[in-house]
CSV table of C-alpha atoms and ligand atoms in Angstrom, one decimal:
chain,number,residue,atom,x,y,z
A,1,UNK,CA,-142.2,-115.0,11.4
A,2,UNK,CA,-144.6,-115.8,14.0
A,3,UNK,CA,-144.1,-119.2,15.4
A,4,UNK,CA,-140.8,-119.9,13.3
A,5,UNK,CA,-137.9,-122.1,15.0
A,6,UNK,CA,-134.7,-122.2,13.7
A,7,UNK,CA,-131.9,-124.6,14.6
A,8,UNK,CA,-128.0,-123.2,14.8
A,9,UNK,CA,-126.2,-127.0,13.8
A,10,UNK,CA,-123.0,-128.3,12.6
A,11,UNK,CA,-121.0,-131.5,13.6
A,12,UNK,CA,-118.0,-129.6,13.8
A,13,UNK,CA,-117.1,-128.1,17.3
A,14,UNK,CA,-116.5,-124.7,17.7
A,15,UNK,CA,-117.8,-123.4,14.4
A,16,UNK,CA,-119.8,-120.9,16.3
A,17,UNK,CA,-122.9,-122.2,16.7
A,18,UNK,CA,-123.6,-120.4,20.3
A,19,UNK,CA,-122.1,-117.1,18.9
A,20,UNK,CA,-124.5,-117.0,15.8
A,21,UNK,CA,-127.6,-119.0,18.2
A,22,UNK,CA,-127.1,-115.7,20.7
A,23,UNK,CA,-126.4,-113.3,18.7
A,24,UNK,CA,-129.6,-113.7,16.6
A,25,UNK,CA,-131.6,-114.2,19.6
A,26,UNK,CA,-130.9,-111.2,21.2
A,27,UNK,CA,-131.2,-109.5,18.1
A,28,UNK,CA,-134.6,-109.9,17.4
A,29,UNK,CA,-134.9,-109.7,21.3
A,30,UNK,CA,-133.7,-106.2,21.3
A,31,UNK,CA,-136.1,-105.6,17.7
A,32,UNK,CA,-139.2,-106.6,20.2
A,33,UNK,CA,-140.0,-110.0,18.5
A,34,UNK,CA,-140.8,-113.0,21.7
A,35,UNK,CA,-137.9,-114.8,21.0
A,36,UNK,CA,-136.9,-117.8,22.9
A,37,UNK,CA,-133.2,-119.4,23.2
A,38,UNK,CA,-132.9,-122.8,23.8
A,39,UNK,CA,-129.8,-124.5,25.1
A,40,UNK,CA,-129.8,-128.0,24.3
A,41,UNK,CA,-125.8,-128.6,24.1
A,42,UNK,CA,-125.1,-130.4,27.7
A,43,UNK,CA,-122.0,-128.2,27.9
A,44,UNK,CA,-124.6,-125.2,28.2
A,45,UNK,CA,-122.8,-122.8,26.9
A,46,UNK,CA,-125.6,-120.4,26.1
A,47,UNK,CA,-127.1,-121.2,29.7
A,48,UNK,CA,-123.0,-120.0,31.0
A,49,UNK,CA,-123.0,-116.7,29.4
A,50,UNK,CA,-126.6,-116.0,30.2
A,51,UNK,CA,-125.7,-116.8,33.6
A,52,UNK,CA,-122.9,-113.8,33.3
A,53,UNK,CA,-123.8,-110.0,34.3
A,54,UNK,CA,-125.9,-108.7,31.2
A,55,UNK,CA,-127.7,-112.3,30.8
A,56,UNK,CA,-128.3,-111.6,27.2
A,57,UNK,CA,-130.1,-109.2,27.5
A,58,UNK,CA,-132.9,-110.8,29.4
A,59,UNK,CA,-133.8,-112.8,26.4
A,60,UNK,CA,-135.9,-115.7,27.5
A,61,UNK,CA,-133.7,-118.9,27.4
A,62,UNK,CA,-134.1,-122.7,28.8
A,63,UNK,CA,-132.2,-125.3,28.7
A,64,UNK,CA,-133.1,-129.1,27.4
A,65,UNK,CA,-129.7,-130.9,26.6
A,66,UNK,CA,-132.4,-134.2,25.4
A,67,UNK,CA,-133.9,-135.7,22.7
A,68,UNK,CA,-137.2,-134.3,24.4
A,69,UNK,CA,-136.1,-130.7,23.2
A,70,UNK,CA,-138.5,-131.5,20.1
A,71,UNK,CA,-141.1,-131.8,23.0
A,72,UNK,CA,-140.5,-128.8,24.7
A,73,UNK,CA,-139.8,-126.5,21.6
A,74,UNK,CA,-143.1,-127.7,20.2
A,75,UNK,CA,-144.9,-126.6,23.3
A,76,UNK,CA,-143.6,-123.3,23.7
A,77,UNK,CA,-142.6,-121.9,20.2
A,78,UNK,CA,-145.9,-121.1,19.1
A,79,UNK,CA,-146.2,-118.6,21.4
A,80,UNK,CA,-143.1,-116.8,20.7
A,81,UNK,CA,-142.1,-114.9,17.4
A,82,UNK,CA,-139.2,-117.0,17.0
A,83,UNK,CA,-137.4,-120.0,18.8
A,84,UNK,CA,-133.6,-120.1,18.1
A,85,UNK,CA,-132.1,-123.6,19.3
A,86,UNK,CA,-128.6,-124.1,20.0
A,87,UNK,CA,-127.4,-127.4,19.5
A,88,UNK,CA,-124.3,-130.0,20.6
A,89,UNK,CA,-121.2,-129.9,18.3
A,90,UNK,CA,-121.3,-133.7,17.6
A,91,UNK,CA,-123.8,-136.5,16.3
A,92,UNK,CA,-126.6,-136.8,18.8
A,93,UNK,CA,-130.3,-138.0,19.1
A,94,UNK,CA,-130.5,-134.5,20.4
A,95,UNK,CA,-129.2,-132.6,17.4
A,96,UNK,CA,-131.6,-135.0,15.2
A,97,UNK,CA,-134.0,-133.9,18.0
A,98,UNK,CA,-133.6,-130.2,17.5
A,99,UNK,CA,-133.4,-130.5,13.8
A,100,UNK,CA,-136.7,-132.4,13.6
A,101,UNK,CA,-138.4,-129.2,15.5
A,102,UNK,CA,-137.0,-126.7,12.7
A,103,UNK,CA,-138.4,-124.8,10.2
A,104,UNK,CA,-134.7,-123.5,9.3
A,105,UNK,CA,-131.3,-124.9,9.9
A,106,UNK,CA,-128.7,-122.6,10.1
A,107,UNK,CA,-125.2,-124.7,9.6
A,108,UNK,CA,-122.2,-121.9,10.5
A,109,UNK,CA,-119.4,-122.7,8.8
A,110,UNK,CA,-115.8,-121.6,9.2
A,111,UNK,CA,-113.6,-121.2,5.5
A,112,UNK,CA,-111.3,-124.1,5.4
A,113,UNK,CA,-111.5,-127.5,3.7
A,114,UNK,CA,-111.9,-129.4,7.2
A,115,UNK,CA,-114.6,-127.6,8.0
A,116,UNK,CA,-116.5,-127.8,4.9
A,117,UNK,CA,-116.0,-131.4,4.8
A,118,UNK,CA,-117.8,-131.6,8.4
A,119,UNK,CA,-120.2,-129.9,7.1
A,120,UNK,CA,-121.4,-132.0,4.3
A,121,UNK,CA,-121.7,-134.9,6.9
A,122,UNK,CA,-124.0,-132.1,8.9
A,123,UNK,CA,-125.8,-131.8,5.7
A,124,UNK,CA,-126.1,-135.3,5.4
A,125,UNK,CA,-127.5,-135.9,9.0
A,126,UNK,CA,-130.1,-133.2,7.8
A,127,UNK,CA,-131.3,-135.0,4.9
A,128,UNK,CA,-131.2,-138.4,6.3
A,129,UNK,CA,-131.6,-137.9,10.4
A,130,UNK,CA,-135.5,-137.3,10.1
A,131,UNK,CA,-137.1,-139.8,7.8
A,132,UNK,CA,-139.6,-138.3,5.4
A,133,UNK,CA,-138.7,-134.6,6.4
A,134,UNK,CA,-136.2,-132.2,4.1
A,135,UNK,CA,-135.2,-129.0,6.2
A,136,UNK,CA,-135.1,-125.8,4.7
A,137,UNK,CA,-131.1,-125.1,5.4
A,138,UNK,CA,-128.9,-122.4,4.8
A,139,UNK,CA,-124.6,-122.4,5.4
A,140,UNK,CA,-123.6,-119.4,6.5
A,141,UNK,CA,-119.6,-118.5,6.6
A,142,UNK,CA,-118.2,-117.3,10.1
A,143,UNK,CA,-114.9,-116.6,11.6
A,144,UNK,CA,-113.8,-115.7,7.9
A,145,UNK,CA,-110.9,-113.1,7.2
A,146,UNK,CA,-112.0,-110.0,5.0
A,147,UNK,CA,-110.6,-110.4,1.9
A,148,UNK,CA,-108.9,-113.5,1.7
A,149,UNK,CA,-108.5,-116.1,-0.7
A,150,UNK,CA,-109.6,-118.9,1.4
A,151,UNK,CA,-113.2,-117.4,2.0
A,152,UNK,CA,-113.6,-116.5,-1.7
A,153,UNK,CA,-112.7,-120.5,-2.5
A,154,UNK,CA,-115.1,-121.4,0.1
A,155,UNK,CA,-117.7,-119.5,-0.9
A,156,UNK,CA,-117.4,-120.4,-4.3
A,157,UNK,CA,-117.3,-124.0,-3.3
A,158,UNK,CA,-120.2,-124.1,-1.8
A,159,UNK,CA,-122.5,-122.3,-4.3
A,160,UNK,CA,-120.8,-124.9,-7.3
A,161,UNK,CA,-121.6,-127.8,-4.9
A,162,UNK,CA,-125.5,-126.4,-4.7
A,163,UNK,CA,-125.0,-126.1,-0.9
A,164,UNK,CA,-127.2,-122.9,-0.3
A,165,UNK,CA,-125.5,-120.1,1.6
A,166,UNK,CA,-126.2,-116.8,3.1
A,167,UNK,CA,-124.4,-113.9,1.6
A,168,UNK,CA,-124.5,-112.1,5.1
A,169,UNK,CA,-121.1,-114.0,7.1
A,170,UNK,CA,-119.8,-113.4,10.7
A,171,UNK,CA,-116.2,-112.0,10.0
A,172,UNK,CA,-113.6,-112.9,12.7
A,173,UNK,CA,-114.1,-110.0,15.0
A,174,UNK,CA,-112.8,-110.0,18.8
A,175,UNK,CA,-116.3,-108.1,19.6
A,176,UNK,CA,-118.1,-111.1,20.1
A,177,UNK,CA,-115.8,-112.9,22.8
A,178,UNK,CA,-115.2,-109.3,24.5
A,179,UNK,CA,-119.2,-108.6,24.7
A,180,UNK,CA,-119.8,-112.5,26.1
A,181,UNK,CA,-117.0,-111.6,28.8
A,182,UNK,CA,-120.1,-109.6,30.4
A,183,UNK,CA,-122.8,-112.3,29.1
A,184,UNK,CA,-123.1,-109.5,26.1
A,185,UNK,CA,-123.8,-109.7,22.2
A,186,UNK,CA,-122.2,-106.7,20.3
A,187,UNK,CA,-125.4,-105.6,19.5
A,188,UNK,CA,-126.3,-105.2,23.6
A,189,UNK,CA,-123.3,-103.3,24.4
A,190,UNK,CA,-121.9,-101.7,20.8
A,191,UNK,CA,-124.8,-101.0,18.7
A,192,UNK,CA,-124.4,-99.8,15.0
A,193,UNK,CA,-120.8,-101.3,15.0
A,194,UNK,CA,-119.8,-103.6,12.5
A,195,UNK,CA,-120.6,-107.2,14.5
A,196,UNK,CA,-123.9,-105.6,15.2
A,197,UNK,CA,-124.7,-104.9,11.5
A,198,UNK,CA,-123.5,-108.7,10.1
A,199,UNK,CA,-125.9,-110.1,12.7
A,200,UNK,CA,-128.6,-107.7,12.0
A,201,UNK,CA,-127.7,-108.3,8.3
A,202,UNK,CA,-128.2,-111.9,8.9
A,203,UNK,CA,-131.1,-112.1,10.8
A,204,UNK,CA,-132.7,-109.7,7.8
A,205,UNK,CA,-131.7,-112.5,5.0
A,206,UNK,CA,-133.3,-115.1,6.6
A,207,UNK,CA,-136.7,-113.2,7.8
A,208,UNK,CA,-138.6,-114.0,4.8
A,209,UNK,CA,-136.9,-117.5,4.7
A,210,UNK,CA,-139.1,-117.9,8.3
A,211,UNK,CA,-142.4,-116.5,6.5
A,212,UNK,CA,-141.9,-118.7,3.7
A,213,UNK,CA,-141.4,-122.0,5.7
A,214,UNK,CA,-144.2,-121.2,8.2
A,215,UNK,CA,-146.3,-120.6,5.6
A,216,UNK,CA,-145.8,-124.1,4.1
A,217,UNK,CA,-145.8,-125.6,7.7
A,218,UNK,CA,-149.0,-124.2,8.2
A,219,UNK,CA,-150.3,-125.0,4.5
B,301,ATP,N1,-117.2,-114.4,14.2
B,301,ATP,C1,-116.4,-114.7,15.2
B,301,ATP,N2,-115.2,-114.0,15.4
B,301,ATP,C2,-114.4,-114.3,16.3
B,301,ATP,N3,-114.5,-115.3,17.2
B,301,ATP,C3,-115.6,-116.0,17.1
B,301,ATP,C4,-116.6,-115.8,16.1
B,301,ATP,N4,-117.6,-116.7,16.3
B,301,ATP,C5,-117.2,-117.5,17.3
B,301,ATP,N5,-116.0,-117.1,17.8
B,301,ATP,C6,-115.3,-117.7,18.9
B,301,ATP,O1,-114.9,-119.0,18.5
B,301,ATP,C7,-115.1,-119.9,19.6
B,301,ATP,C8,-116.1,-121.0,19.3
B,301,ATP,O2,-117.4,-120.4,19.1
B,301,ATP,P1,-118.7,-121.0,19.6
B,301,ATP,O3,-118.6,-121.4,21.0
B,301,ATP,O4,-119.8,-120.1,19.2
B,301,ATP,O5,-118.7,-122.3,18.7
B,301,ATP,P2,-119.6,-123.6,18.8
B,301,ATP,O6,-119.8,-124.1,17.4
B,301,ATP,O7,-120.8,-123.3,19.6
B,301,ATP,O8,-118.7,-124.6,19.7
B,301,ATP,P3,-119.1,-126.0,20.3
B,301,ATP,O9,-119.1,-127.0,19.2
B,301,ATP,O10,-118.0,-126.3,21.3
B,301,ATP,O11,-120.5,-125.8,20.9
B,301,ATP,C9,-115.4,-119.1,20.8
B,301,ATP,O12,-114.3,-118.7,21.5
B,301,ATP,C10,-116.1,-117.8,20.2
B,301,ATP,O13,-115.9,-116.7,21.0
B,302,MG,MG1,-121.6,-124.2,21.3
């Protein structure tokens, strides 16, 4: 995965773009990989938590809330494993920005019709935001309920509409707000439980995604 940069985006707020951004960060922080977080949502949420006691983990982070993030990401990811941007929840030349440094678009995505809508314009913005350039982009469900209807639909939506999507999701767990209360992940403070095992589950689906698009970067 050496070199890989992936962006967390989605023009809905509050999907959980920072949770899943941090989350995988310090995960493969915590593995040993040189991983970089980059905060490039002027609200700097992921800059706020890492400014909290347990500063995630001591993962390096900076923050670069402009369309010069594709600079700065360009410059410095090829010396780290793997670059995880955060982006702003709403059309920007700095989500376009971050998108354009990608090898992988994450696009978390919460189970109800609003949401997927949104995230068809994200999808759009993908396709059409960086001329000549497709992203390799995966949907990934978060905040969903175990079990219930709604998720299955969504899910199932999703896969008829061709829209690609992780089987690992984020379930709606109260261990990711309690760990960020301390500038935490789950997988800092409660390894082995289950919000640390859906992230590590994630992070495992889309390794060879990484491999596979650095490979044809590099082709
Ligand atoms: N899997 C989850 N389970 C429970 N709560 C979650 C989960 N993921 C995120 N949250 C909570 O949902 C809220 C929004 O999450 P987050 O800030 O990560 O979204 P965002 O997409 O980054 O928002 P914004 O668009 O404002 O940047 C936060 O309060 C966060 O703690
Ligand atoms: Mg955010």
């Amino acid at each position: 995965m050496g070199g890989s940069v992936i962006a967390v985006a989605s023009l809905k707020g509050g999907s959980g773009k920072t949770t899943l951004a941090c989350c995988l960060a310090v995960h493969w922080h915590l593995k040993g990989r040189t991983t970089l977080l980059v905060d490039a949502d002027p609200q700097r949420s992921a800059m706020r938590l890492a400014e909290r006691p347990k500063a995630l983990g001591g993962v390096a982070l900076f923050e670069r809330a402009n369309a010069d993030v594709w600079n700065a990401v360009r410059r410095r990811s090829g010396g780290q494993d793997v670059t995880v941007i955060d982006t702003p929840g709403f059309d920007s030349e700095i989500t376009v920005a971050a998108l354009a440094a990608a090898d992988l678009v994450l696009i978390p995505v919460k189970a109800s019709p609003l949401d997927v809508d949104r995230m068809m314009d994200t999808v759009k913005t993908l396709m059409h935001g960086v001329p000549g350039w497709t992203p390799t982009f995966r949907c990934v469900l978060t905040q969903t309920t175990r079990g219930s209807v709604i998720a299955r639909h969504v899910r199932e939506e999703l896969t008829d509409g061709g829209f690609p999507l992780l089987d690992g999701e984020m379930f709606n767990r109260v261990a990711y707000a309690e760990a960020g209360l301390f500038g935490a992940t789950p997988s800092m403070v409660m390894p082995g439980n289950p919000a640390d095992r859906e992230i590590a589950a994630i992070a495992e689906e889309i390794e060879p995604l990484l491999d596979r698009a650095s490979r044809a970067m590099s082709a």
